[in-house]
Coordinates of C-alpha atoms in Angstrom, one line a residue:
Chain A
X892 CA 64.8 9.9 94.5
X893 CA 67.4 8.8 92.0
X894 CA 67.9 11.3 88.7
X895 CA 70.1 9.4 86.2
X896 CA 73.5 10.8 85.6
X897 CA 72.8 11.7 82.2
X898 CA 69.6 13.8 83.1
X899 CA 71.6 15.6 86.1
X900 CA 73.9 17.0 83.5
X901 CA 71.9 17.6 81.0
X902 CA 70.0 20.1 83.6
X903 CA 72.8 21.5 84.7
X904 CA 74.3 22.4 81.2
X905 CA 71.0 24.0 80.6
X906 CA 70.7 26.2 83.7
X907 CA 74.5 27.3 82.3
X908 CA 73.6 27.6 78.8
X909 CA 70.7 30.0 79.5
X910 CA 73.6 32.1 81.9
X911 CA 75.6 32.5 78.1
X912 CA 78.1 29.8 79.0
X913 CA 79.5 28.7 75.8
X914 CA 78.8 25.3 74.5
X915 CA 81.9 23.8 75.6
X916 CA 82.4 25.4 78.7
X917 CA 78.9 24.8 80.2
X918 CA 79.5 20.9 79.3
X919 CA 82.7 20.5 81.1
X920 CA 80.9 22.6 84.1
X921 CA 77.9 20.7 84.2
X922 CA 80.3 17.3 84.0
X923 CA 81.6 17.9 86.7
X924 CA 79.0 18.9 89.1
X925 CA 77.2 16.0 87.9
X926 CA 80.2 13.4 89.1
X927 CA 80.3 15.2 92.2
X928 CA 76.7 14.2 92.8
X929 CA 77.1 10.6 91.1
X930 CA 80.4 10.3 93.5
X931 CA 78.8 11.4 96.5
X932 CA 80.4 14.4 96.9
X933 CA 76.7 16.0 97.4
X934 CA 77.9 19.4 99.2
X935 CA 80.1 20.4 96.0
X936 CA 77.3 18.9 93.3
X937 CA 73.6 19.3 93.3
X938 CA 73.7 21.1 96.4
X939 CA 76.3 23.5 95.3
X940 CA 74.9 24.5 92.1
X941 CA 72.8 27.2 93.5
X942 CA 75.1 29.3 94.5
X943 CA 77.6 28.5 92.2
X944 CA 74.8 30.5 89.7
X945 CA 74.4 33.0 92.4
X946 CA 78.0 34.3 92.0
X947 CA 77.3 34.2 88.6
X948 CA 75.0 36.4 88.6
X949 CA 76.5 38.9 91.1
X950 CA 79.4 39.1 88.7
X951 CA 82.0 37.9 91.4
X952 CA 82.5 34.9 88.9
X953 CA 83.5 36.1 85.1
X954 CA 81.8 33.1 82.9
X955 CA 84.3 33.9 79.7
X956 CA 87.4 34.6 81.5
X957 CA 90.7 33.1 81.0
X958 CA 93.7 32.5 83.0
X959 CA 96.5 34.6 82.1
X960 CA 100.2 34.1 82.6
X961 CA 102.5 36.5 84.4
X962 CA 105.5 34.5 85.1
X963 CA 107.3 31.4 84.6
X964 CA 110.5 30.1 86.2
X965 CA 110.9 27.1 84.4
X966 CA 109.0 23.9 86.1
X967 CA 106.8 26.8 88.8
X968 CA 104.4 29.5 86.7
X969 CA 102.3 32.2 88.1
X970 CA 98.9 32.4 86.6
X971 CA 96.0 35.1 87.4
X972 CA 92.7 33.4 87.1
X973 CA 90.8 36.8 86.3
X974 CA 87.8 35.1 88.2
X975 CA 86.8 32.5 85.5
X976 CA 84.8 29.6 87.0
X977 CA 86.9 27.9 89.7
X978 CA 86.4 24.5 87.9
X979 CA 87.8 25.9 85.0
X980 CA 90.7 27.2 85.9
X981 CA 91.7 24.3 88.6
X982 CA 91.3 22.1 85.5
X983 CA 93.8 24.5 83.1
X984 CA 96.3 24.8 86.3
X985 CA 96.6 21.0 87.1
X986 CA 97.1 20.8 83.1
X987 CA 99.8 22.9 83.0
X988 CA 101.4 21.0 86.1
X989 CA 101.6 17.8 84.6
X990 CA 102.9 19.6 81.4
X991 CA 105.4 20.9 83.7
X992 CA 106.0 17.8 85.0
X993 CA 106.4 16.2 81.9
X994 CA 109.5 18.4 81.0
X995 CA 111.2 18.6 84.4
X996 CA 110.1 15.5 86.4
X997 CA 107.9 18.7 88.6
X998 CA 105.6 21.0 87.7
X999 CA 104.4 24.2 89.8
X1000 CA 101.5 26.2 89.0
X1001 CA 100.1 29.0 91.0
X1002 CA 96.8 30.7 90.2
X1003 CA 95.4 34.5 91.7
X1004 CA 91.7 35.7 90.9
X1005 CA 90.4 32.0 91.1
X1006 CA 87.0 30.9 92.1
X1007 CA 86.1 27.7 94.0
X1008 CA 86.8 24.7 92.5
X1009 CA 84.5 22.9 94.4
X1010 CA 85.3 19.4 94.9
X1011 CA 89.4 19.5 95.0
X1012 CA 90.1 15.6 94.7
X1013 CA 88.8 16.2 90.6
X1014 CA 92.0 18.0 90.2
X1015 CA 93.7 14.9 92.4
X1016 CA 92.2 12.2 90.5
X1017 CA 93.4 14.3 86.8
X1018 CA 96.7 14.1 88.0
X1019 CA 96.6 10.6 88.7
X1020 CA 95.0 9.9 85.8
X1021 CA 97.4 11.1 83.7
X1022 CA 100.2 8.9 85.9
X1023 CA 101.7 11.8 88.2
X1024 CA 101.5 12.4 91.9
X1025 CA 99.0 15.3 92.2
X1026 CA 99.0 17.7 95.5
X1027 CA 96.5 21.5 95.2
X1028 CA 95.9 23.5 98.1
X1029 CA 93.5 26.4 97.7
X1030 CA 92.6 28.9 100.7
X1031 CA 89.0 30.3 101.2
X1032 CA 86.9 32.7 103.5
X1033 CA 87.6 32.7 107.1
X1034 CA 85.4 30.0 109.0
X1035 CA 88.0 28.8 111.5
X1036 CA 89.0 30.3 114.9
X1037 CA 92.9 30.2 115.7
X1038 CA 93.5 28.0 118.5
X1039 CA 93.1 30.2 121.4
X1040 CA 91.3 32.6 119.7
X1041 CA 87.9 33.7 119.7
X1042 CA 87.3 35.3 115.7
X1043 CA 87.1 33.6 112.5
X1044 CA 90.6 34.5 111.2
X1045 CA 91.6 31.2 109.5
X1046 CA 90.1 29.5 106.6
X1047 CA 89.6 25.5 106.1
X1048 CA 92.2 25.9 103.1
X1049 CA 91.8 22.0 101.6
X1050 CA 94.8 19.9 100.8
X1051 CA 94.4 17.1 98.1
X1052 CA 97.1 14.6 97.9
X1053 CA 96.8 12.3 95.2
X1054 CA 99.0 9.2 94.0
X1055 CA 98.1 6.8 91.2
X1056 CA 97.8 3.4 90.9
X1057 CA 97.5 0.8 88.5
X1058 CA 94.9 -1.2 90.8
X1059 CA 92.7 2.5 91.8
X1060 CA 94.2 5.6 92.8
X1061 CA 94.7 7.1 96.3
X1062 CA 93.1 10.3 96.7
X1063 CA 93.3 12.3 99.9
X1064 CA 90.6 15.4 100.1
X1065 CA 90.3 17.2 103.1
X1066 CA 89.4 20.5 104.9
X1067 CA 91.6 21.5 107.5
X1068 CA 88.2 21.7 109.5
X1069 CA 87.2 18.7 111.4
X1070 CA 84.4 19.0 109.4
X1071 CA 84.4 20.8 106.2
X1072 CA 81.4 23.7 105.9
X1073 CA 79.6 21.2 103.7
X1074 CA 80.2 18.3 105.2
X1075 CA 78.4 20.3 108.5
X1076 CA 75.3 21.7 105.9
X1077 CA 75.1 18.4 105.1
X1078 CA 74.8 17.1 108.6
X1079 CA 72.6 20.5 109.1
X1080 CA 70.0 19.6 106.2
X1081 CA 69.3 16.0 107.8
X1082 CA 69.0 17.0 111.3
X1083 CA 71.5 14.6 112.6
X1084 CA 74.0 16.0 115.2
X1085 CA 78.0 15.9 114.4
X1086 CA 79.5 12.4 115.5
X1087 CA 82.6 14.2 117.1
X1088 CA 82.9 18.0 118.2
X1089 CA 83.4 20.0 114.5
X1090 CA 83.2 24.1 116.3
X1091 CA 82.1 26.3 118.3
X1092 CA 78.7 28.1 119.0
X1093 CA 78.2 31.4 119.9
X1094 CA 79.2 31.6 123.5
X1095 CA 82.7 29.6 122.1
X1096 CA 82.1 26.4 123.4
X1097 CA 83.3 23.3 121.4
X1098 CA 79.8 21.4 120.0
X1099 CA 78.1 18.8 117.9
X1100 CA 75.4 20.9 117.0
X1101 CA 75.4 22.0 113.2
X1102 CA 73.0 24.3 113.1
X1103 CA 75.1 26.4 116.1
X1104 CA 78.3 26.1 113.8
X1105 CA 76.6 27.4 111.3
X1106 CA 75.0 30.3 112.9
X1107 CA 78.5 31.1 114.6
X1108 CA 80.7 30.4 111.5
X1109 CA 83.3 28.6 114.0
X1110 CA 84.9 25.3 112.4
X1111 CA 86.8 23.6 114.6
X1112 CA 91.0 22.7 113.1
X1113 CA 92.2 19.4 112.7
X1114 CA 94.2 18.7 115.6
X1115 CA 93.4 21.8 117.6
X1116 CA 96.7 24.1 117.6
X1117 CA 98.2 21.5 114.8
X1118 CA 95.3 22.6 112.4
X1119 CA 95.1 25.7 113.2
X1120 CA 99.0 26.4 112.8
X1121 CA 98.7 24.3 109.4
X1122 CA 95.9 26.4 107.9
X1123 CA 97.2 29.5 108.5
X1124 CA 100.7 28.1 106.9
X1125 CA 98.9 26.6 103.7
X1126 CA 97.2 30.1 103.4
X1127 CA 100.9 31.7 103.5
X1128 CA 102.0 29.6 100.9
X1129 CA 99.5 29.6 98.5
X1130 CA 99.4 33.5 98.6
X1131 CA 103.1 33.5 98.4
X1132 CA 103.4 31.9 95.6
X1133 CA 100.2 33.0 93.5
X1134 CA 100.8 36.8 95.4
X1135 CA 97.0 36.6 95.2
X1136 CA 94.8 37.5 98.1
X1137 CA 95.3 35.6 101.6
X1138 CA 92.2 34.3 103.6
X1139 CA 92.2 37.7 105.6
X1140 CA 91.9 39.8 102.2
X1141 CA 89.1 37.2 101.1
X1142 CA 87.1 37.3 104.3
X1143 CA 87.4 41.7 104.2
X1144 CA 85.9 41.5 100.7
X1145 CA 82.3 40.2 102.1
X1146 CA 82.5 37.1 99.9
X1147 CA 84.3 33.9 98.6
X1148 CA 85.9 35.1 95.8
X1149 CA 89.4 35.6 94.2
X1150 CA 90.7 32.6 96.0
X1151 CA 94.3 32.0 96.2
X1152 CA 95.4 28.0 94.7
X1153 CA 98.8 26.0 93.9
X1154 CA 99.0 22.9 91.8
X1155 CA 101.6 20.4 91.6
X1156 CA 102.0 17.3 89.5
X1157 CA 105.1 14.8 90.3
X1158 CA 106.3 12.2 87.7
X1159 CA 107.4 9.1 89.8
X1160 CA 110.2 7.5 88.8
X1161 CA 109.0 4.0 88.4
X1162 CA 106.6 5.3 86.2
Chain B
X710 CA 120.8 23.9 135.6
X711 CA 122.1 26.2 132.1
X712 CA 125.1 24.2 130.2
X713 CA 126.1 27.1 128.0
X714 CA 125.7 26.6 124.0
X715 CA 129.6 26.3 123.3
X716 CA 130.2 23.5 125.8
X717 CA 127.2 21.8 125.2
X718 CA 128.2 21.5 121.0
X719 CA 131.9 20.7 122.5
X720 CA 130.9 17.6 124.4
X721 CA 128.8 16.6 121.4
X722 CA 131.8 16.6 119.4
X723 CA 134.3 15.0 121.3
X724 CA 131.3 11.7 121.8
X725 CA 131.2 11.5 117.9
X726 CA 135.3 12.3 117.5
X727 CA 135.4 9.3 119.7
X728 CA 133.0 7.5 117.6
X729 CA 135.5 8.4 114.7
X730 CA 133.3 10.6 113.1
X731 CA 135.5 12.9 110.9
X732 CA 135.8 16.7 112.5
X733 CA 134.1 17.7 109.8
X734 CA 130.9 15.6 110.4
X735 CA 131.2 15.7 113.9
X736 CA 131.3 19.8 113.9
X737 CA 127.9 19.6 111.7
X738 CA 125.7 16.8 113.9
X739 CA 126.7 18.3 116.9
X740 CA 126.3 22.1 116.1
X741 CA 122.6 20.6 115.3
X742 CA 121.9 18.7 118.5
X743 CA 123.0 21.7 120.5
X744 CA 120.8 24.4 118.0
X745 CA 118.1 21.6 118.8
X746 CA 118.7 22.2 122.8
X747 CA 119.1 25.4 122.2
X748 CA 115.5 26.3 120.5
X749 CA 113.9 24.5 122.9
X750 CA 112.9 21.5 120.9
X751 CA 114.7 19.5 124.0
X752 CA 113.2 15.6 122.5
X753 CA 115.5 16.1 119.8
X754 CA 118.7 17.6 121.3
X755 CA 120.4 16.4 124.0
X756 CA 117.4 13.9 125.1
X757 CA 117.7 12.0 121.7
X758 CA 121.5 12.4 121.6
X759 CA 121.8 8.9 123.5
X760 CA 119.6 6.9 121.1
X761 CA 121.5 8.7 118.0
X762 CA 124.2 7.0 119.5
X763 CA 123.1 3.9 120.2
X764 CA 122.1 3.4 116.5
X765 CA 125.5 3.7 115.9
X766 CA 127.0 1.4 118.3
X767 CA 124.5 -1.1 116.4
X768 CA 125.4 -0.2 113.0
X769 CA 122.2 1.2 112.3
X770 CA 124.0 4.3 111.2
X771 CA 127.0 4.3 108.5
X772 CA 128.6 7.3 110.2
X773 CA 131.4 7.8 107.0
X774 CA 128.3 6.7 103.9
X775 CA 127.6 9.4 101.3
X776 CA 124.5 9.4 100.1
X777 CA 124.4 8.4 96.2
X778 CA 122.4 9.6 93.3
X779 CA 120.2 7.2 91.4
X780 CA 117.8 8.9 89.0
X781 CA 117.5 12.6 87.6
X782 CA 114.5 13.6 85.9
X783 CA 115.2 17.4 85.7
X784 CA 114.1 18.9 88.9
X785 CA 113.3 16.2 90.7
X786 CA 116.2 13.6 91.7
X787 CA 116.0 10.2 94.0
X788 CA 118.8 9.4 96.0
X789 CA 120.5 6.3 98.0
X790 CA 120.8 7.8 102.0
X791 CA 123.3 4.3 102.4
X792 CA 122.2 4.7 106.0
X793 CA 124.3 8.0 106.7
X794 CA 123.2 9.9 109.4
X795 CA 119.5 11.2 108.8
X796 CA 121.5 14.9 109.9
X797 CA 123.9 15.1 107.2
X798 CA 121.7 13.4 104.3
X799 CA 118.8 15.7 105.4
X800 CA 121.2 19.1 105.1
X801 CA 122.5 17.3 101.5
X802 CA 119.2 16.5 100.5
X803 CA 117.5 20.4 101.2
X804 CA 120.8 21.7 99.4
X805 CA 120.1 19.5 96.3
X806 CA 116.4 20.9 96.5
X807 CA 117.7 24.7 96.7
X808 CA 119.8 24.1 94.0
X809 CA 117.5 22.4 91.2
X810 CA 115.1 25.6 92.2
X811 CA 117.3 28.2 91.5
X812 CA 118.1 26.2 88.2
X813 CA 114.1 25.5 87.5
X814 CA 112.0 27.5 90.1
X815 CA 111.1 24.7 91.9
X816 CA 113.2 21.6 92.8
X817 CA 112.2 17.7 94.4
X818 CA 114.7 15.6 95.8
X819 CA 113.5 11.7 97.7
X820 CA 116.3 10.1 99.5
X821 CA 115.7 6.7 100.4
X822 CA 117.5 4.6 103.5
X823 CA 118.2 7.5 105.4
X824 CA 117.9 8.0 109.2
X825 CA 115.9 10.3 111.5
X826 CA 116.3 13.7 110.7
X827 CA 116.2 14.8 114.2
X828 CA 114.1 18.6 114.3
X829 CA 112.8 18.5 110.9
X830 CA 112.4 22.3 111.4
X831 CA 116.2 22.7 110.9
X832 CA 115.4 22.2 106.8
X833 CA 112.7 24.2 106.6
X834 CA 114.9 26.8 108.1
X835 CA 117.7 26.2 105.8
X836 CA 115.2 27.0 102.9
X837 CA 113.8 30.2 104.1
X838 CA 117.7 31.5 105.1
X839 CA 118.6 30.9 101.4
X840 CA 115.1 32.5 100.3
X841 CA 113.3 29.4 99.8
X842 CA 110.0 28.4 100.3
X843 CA 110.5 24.9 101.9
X844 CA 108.6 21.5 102.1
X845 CA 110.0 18.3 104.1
X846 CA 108.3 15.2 105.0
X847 CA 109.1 11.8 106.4
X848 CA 108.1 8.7 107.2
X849 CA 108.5 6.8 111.2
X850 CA 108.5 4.0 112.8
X851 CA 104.6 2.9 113.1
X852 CA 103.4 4.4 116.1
X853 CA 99.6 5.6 115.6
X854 CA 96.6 3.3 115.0
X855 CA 94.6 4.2 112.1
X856 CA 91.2 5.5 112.6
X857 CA 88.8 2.8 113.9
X858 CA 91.5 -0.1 113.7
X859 CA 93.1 -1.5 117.2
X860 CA 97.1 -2.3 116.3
X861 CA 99.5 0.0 114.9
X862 CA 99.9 0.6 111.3
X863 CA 100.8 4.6 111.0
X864 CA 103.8 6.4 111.4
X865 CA 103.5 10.3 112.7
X866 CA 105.3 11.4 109.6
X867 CA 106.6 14.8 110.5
X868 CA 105.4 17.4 107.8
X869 CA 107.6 20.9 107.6
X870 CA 106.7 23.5 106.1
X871 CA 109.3 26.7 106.1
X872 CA 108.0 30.3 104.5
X873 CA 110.8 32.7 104.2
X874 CA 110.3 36.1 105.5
X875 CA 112.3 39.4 105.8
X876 CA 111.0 39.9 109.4
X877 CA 111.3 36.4 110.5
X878 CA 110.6 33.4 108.6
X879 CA 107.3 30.9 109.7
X880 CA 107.9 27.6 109.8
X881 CA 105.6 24.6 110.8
X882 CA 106.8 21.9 112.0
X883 CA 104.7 19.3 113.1
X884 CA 104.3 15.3 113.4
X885 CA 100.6 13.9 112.5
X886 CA 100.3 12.7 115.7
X887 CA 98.6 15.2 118.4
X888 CA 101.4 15.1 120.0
X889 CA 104.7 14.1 118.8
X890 CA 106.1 10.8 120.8
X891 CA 109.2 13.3 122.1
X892 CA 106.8 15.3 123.4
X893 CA 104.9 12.4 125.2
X894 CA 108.6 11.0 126.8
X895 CA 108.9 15.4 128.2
X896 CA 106.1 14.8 129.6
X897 CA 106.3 11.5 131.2
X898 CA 110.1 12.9 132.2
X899 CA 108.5 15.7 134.4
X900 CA 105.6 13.2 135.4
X901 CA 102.9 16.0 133.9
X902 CA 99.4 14.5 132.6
X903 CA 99.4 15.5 128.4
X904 CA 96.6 19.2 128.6
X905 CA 94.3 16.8 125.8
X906 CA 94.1 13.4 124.8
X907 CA 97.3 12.4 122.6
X908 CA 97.0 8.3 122.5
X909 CA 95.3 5.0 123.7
X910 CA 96.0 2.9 126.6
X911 CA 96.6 -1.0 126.8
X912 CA 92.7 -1.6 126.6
X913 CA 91.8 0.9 123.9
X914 CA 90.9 4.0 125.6
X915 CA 91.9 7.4 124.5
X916 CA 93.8 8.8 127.2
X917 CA 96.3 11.8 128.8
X918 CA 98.8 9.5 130.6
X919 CA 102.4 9.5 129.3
X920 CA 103.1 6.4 130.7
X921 CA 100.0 4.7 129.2
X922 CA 100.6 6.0 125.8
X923 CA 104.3 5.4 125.7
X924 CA 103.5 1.6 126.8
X925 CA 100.7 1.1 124.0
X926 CA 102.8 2.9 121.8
X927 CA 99.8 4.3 120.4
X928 CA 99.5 8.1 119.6
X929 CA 96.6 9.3 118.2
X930 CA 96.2 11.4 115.0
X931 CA 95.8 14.9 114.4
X932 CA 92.1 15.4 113.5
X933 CA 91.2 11.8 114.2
X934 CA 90.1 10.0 110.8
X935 CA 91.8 13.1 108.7
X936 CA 95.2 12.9 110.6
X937 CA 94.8 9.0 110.2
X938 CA 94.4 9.4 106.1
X939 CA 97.0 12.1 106.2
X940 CA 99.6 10.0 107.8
X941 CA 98.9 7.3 105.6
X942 CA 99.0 9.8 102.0
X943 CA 102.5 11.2 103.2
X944 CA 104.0 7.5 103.4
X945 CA 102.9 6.5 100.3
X946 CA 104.5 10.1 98.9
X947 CA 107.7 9.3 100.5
X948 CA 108.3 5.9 99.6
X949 CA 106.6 6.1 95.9
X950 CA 109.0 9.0 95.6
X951 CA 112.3 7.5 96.7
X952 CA 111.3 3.7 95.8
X953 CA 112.4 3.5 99.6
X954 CA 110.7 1.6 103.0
X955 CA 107.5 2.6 104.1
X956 CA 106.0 2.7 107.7
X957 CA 105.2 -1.1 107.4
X958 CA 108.7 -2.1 105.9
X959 CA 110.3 0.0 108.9
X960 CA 108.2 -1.9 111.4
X961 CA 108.8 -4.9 110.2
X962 CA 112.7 -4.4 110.9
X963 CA 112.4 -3.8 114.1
X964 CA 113.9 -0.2 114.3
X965 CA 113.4 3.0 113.3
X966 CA 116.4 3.2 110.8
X967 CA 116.1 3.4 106.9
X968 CA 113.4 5.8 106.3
X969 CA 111.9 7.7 103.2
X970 CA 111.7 11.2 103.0
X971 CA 111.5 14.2 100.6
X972 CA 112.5 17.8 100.1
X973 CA 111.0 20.4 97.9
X974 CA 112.2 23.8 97.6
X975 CA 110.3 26.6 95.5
X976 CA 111.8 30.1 94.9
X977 CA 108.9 32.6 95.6
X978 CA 108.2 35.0 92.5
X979 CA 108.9 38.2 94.3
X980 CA 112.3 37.2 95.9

């Protein structure tokens, strides 16, 4: 079945319009679920929508919220998100980093009390669009065991790297999962095992099977200890530097919420 | 057989003093190539002490060459390495990085024609002991075949990480490779089988012999396809950034000399 882009929006901004998203707001929301779906991005689009209004509607996303400013050190500022849409607010930060950028050759923007942004290479692909090198990490709930472990206590904590080109950019967007959680639902929903090992089931062995990765909540790292060391460093960082919640604090809360993110935009110098 | 610290820097010394390294110089690389034995990170210490060497004997390394600066854009700079050892540029460069941060919160400097770093921990720490939150990367020699392809095309590009810490600062420090190639020579030295995979043999089959991997010269990435696209992203960060060689321009030479790399420090809000 093929839905036309314009039709897939359109629905979307509808769905948001009736949750008292302002005009403006719901359209850039429903934009860019809609080119996560058209860009094949399925596990952050259509498929994500759901429960994108579900958190919406248990309040643990504020749909009028701003970010707010606590500190600036010149090219690096500290922002608390004050749980407005994740889009939203990945959007605003990545702004300010390439405003940041503009001024100092590197910008640094930090966000607390952020939501999911979904599909991280947008915020990639707006930094290359505007001509700077782009790199956003965010952290998330705990769905990864430390190597040598047997509990969840890392999350997959995505790392974009982007860097534009006048022939296409180059965007790098990945999990620090073998297999991000959507990527796996994804597998999941079409009944098609894993190509490669991506977790654990519940007795802790490594398997291709998503529905026991699912059931056990086990993502397997990138590069076994590598990932695992990686993940638990990115979530470090981008706590440190937002002093917003870590993965741990995340997980206790019950639910994926007041994520912790950093943004940075690079001007290169043959630009 | 325990060589204690003092001797071990001594001998160092008097090799590069014989090299006509000033004192000064030869104090600072061989303090680090000791430190390096002395933390246990043995492939870049004493083991790699003979090759460091060898590059000079073939003029690979300018051991008297300052690097130079070429372009300031605020807090980012890009600077000439002129071949000076990868030691001493790396130390400059992570000083110029703390520096522009404490002047604008966060600070970028890309050095291009430099030489191997040796323990690219030994920056990150240098960060966190002035406060700093710490990012380094470089680029290598290719040594890892991309995902799916059969020739070499990928350098393990080390990625640090440093977080400073009252108690003890974290830092990551890892190649993109599952294992780095000094960790595949310990292992062929004390004629151990690798615990997991780490490369590809001769005919194209992932294996845990040493030998076979060090013969191929074909690690294998962290993560398999993610590791692959990582590897690739950081090159084209490094060399975009310092205008310098990438993986492919460094093959093509013949030896692992000129390389790309960068240094970000960020001074964390509550320090």
């Amino acid at each position: 079945m093929h839905i036309p882009f314009d039709q897939l929006k359109a629905e979307f901004k509808r769905v948001l319009l009736k949750l008292n998203f302002t005009h403006e707001r719901a359209d850039f929301c429903a934009q860019i679920f809609a080119e996560n779906s058209r860009d094949g991005v399925y596990t952050h689009g259509l498929n994500r929508f759901p429960a994108f209004v579900q958190h919406i509607k248990n309040g643990l996303i504020n749909i009028d919220a701003q970010p707010t400013l606590i500190n600036n050190l010149g090219a690096i500022e500290q922002w608390d998100g004050n749980l407005a849409p994740g889009i939203l607010n990945a959007s605003f930060c990545m702004d300010r980093a390439i405003t940041l950028a503009e001024q100092n050759g590197i910008g640094c923007v930090a966000i607390k009390n952020t939501n999911h942004w979904m599909h991280g290479g947008t915020y990639g692909w707006q930094a290359a669009d505007a001509g700077f090198i782009g790199i956003c990490i965010t952290n998330s709930i705990a769905n990864m065991v430390p190597w040598g472990g047997s509990t969840n206590a890392l999350g997959n904590n995505p790392l974009i790297i982007a860097l534009p080109r006048a022939d296409g950019h180059v965007v790098l967007d990945m999990a620090i999962s073998q297999y991000s959680k959507g990527k796996v639902l994804q597998y999941q929903s079409f009944e098609d095992e894993l190509p490669f090992v991506g977790g654990y089931d519940g007795d802790g062995n490594l398997t291709k099977d998503p529905n026991a990765i699912i059931e056990s909540k086990r993502l397997l790292p990138i590069g076994l200890w590598k990932g695992s060391a990686l993940s638990m460093v990115l979530d470090m960082l981008v706590s440190a530097l937002s002093l917003g919640k870590t993965v741990k604090q995340i997980t206790d809360q019950g639910n994926e919420s007041s994520a912790s993110q950093v943004f940075i935009a690079i001007k290169p110098f043959n630009a």
